[in-house]
Coordinates of C-alpha atoms and ligand atoms in Angstrom, one line a residue:
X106 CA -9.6 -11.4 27.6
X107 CA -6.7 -9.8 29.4
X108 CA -5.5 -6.5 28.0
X109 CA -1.9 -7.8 27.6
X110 CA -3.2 -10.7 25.4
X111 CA -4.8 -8.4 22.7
X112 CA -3.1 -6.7 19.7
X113 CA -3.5 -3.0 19.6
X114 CA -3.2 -1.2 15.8
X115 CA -2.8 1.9 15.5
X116 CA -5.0 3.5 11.9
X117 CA -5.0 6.8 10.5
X118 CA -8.2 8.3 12.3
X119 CA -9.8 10.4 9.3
X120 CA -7.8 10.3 5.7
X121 CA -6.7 9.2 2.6
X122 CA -5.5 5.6 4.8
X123 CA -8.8 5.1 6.6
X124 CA -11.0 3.6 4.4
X125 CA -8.3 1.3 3.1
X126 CA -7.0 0.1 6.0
X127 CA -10.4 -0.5 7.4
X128 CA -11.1 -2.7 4.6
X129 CA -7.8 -4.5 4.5
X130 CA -9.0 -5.9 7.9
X131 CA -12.2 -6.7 7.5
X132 CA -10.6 -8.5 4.3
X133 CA -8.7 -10.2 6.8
X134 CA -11.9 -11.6 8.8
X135 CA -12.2 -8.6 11.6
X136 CA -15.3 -7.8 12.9
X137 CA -15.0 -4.7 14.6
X138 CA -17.4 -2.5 17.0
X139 CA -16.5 0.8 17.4
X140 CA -16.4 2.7 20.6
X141 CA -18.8 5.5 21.6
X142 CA -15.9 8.1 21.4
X143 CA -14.6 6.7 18.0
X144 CA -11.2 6.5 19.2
X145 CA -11.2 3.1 19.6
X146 CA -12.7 0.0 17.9
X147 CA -12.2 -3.9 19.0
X148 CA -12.6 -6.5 17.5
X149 CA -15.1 -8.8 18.3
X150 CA -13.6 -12.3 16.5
X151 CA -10.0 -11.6 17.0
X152 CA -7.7 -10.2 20.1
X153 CA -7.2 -6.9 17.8
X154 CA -8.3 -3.5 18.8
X155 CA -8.0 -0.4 16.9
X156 CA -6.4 3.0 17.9
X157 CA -7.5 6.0 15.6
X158 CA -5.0 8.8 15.8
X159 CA -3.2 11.2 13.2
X160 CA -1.2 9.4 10.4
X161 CA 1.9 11.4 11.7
X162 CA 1.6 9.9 14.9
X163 CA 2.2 6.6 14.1
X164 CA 5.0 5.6 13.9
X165 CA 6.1 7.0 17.3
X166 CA 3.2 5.1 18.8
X167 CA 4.6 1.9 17.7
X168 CA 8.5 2.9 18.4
X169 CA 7.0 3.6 21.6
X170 CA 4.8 0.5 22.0
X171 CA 1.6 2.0 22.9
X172 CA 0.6 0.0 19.9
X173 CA 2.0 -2.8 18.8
X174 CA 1.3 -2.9 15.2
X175 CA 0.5 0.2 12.6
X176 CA -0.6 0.8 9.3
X177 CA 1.1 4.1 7.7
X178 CA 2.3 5.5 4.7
X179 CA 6.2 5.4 3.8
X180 CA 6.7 8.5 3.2
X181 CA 5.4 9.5 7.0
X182 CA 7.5 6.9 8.5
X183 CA 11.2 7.8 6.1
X184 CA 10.5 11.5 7.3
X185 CA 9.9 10.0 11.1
X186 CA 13.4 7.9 10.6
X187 CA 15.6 10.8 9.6
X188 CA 14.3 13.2 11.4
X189 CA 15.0 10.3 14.8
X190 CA 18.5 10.1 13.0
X191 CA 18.9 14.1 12.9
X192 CA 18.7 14.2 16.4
X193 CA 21.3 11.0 16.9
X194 CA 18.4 8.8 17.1
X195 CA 17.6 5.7 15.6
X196 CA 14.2 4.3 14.7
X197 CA 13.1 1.0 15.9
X198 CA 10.1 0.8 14.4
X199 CA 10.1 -2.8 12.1
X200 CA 8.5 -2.9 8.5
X201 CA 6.2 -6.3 8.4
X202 CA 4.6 -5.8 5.0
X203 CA 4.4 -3.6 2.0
X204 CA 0.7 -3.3 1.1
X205 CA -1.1 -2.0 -2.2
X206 CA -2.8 0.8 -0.6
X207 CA -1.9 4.3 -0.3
X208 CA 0.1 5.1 -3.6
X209 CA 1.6 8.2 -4.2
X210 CA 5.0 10.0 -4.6
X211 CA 7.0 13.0 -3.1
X212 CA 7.9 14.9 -5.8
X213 CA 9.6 18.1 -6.7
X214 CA 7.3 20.3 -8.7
X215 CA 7.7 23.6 -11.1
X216 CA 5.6 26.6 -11.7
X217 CA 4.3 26.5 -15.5
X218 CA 6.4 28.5 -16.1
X219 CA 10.3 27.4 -15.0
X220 CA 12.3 25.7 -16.8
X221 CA 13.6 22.6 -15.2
X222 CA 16.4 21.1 -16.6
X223 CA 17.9 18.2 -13.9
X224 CA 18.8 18.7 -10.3
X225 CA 21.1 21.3 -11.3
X226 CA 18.5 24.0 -11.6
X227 CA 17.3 23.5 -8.3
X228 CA 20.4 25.1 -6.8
X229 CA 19.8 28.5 -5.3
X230 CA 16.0 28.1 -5.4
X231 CA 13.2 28.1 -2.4
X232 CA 11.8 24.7 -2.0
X233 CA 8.5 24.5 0.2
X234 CA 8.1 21.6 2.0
X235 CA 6.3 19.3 4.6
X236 CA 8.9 16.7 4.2
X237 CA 11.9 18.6 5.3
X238 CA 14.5 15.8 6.4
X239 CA 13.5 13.9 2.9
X240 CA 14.1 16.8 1.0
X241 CA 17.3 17.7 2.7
X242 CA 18.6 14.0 2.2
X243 CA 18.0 14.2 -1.2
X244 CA 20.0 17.5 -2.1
X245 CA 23.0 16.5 0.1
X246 CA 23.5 13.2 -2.1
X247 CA 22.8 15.4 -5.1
X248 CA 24.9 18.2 -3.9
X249 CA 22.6 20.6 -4.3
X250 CA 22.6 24.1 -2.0
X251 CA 18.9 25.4 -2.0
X252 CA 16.9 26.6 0.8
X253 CA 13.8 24.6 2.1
X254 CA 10.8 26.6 3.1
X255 CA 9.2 23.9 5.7
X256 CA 5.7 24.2 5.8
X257 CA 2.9 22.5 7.8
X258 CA 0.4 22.5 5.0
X259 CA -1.0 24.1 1.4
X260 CA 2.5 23.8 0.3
X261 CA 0.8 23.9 -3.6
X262 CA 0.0 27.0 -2.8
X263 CA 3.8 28.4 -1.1
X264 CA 4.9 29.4 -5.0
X265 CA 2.0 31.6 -5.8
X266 CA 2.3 33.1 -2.4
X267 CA 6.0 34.1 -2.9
X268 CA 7.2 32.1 -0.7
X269 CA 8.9 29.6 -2.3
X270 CA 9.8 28.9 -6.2
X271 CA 9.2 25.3 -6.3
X272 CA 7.9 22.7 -4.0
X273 CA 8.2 19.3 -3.2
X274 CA 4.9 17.3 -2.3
X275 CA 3.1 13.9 -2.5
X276 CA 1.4 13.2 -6.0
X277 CA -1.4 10.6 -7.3
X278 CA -3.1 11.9 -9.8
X279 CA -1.3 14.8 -10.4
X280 CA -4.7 16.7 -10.9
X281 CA -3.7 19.1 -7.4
X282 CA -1.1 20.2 -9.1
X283 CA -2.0 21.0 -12.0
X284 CA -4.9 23.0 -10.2
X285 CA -2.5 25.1 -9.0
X286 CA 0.1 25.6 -12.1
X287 CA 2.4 23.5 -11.4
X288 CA 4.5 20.6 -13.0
X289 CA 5.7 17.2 -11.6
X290 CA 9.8 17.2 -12.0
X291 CA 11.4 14.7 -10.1
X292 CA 10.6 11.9 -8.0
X293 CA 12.1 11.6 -4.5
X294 CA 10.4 9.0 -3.0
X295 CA 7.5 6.2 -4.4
X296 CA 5.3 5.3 -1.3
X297 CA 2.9 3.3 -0.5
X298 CA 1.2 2.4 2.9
X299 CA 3.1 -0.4 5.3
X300 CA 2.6 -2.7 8.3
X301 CA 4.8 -1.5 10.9
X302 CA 5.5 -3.3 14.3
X303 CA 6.6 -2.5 17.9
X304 CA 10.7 -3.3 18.1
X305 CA 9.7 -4.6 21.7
X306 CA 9.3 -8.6 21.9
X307 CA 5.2 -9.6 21.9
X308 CA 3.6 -11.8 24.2
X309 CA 3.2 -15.8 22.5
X310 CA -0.3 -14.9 21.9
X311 CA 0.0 -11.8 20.0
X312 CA 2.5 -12.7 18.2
X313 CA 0.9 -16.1 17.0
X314 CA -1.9 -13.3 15.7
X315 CA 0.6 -11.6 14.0
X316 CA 1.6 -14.0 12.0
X317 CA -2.1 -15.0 11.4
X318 CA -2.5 -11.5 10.2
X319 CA 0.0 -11.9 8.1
X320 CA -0.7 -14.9 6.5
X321 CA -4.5 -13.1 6.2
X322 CA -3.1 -9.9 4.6
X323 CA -0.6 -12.3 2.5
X324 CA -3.5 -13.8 1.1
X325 CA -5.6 -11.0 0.2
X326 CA -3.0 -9.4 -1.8
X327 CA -2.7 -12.4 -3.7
X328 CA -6.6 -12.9 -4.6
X329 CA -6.8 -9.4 -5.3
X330 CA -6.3 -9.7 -8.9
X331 CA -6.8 -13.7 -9.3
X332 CA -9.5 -15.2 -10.9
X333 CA -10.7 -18.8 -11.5
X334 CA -11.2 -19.8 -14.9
X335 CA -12.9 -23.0 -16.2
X336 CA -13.1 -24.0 -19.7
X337 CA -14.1 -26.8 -22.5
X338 CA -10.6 -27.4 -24.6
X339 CA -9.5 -30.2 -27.3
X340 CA -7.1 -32.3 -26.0
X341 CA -4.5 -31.1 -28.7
X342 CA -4.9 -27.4 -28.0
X343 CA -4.0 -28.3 -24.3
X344 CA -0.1 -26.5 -24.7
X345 CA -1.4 -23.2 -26.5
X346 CA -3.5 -23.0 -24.0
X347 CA -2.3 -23.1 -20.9
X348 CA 0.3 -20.3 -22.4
X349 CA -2.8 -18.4 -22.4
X350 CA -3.6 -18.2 -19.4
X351 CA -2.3 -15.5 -17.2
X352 CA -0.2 -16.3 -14.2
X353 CA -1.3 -20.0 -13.4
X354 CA 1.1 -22.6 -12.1
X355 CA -0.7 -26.1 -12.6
X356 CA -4.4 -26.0 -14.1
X357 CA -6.4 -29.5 -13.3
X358 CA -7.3 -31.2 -16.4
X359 CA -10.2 -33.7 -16.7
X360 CA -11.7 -35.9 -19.1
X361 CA -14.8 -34.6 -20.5
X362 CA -17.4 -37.8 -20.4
X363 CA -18.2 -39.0 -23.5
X364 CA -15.9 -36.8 -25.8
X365 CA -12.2 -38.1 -25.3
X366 CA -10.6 -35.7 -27.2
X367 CA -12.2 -32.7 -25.2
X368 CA -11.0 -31.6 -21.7
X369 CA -12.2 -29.4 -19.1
X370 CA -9.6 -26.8 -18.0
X371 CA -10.2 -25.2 -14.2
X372 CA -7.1 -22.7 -13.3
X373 CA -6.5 -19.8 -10.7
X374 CA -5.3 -17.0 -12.7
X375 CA -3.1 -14.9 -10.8
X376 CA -3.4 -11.8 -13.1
X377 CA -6.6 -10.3 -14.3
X378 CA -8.7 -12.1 -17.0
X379 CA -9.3 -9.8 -19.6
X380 CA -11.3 -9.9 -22.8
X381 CA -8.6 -10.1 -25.2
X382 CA -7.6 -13.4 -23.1
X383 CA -11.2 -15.1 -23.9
X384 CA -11.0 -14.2 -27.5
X385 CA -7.6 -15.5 -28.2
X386 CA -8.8 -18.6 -25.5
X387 CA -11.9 -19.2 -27.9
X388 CA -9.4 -18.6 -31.9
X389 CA -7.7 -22.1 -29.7
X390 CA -10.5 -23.7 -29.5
X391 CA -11.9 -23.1 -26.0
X392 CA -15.7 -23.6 -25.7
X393 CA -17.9 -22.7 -22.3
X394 CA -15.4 -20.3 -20.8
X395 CA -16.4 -19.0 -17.2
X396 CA -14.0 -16.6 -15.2
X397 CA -15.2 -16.2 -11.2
X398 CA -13.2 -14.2 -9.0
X399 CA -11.5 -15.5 -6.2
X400 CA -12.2 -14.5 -2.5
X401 CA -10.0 -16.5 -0.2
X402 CA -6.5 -18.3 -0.8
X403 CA -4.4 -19.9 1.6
X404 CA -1.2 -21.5 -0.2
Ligands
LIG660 P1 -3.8 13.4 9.3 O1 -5.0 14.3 9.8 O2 -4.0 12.0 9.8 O3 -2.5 14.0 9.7 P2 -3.0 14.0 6.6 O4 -3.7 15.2 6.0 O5 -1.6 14.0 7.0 O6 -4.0 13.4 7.8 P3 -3.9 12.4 4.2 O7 -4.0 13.5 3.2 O8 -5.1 11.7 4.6 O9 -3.1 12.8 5.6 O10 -2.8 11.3 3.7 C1 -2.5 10.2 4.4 C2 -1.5 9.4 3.6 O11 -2.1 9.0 2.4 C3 -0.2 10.1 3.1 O12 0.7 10.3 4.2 C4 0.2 9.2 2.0 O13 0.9 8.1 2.6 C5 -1.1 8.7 1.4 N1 -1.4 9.4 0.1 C6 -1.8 8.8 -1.0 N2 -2.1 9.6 -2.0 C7 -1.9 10.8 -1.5 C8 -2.0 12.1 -2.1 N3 -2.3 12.4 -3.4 N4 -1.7 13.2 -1.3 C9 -1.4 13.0 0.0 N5 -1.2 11.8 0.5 C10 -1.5 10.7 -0.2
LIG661 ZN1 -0.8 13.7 8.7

């Protein structure tokens, strides 16, 4: 097919993203083959090709629209954005979707040791960061005066090297920092990864797979956690029931041949099932419960 016609996406090329993202779109129905310098990969049932680059180098692919589309983490693209809008740009990249990938905060974090008492007792103090334009944002609308120390990596380490007395990083688990001494104070920033796209207007064909994607990724998130239920219920327990069970609009009810004060239940679930559920399900009377999970939904 002609180059023009097919979607390129740019994916982080080796990180925390990668797997994810990867998975997302074969979630989606991509089949991709990757090429022999692994910087590319294309798909082979869709008009989607892959671009493997940095994570920081992103968004400015898609502002730029060498790609068209991008998977990133907030916090790289809110840095990109005011760092564009330090220099009296303005970013044109366009946020498509919020996806459940990629969690984590920026957060300012103490040594053991200080005491932390509010924003206040950040004034005055060394603040090593690879987030600079975030951090700065955040103590101008706190109106704060503290130095930031930026730093292009290890910043865990910038307080035990004397070169800063705090820092202010992305968190998960928490267990990095706690390696290295220090304490989670204040949350700037709660990221996760997003769908970006090109600000330039797509060809009818790419953008009719855009919105196929989306629909796709739409409906991934939403089976994620669904599960189908079916179940055996008296006919009178048929309210108490359906209160039960977690997140599901209208369950089908049928007659159970031969018994006609028994009913089968069947019912997507659009929260987990768990345990406690199927006991309190079964204390109402619920007999042959069976919870499948769902793979494909398309409201
Ligand atoms: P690259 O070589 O592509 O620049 P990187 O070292 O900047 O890689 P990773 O550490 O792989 O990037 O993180 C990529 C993204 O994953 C982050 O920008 C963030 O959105 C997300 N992320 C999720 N959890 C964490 C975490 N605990 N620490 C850092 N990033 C995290
Ligand atoms: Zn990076």
């Amino acid at each position: 097919m002609d180059k023009e016609q097919r979607l390129k996406l740019a994916v982080q090329k080796s990180g925390r993203l990668t797997d994810p993202s990867l998975d997302l779109l074969q979630r989606c129905g991509l089949k991709l083959s990757r090429g022999k310098d692994q910087l590319m990969g294309f798909g082979e049932n869709m008009p989607l090709d892959i671009l493997f680059v940095r994570d920081d180098d992103i968004p400015d692919l898609v502002q730029e629209d060498v790609c068209d589309l991008g998977l990133v983490g907030l916090n790289v693209l809110e840095e990109r954005r005011l760092e564009l809008a330090a220099r009296g740009a303005q970013a044109r990249f366009e946020v498509l979707r919020k996806l459940d990938f990629g969690r984590c905060r920026l957060s300012l974090a103490v040594p053991e040791g200080m005491s932390f008492e509010g924003v206040g007792s950040l004034r005055g103090k060394r603040i090593a960061t690879t987030y600079p334009f975030m951090l700065e944002r955040f103590l101008r609308e706190a109106d704060i005066k503290a130095e930031i120390v930026t730093l292009s990596g290890a910043v865990e380490i910038a307080p035990r090297l004397g070169r800063a007395d705090l820092v202010c990083d992305l968190v998960s688990t928490g267990s990095t920092l706690q390696a290295n001494h220090l304490r989670e104070a204040l949350t700037i920033l709660e990221s996760h990864a997003v769908l970006i796209r090109t600000p330039v207007a797509l060809a009818p064909v790419k953008s009719e797979w855009v919105e196929r994607l989306l629909m796709r990724i739409d409906g991934v998130e939403q089976v994620k956690e669904s599960k189908y239920i079916m179940l055996h219920a008296p006919r009178a327990a048929l309210p108490q029931i359906r209160k039960l069970l977690p997140g599901s609009e209208s369950p089908t009810i049928i007659p159970l041949e031969g018994s006609p004060e028994r009913v089968v239940i069947h019912a997507v679930c659009r929260e987990n099932v768990f345990w406690e559920t199927l006991e309190s399900l079964k204390k109402a009377g619920a007999t042959a419960i069976l919870v499948l999970p769902v793979e494909k939904m398309l409201a």
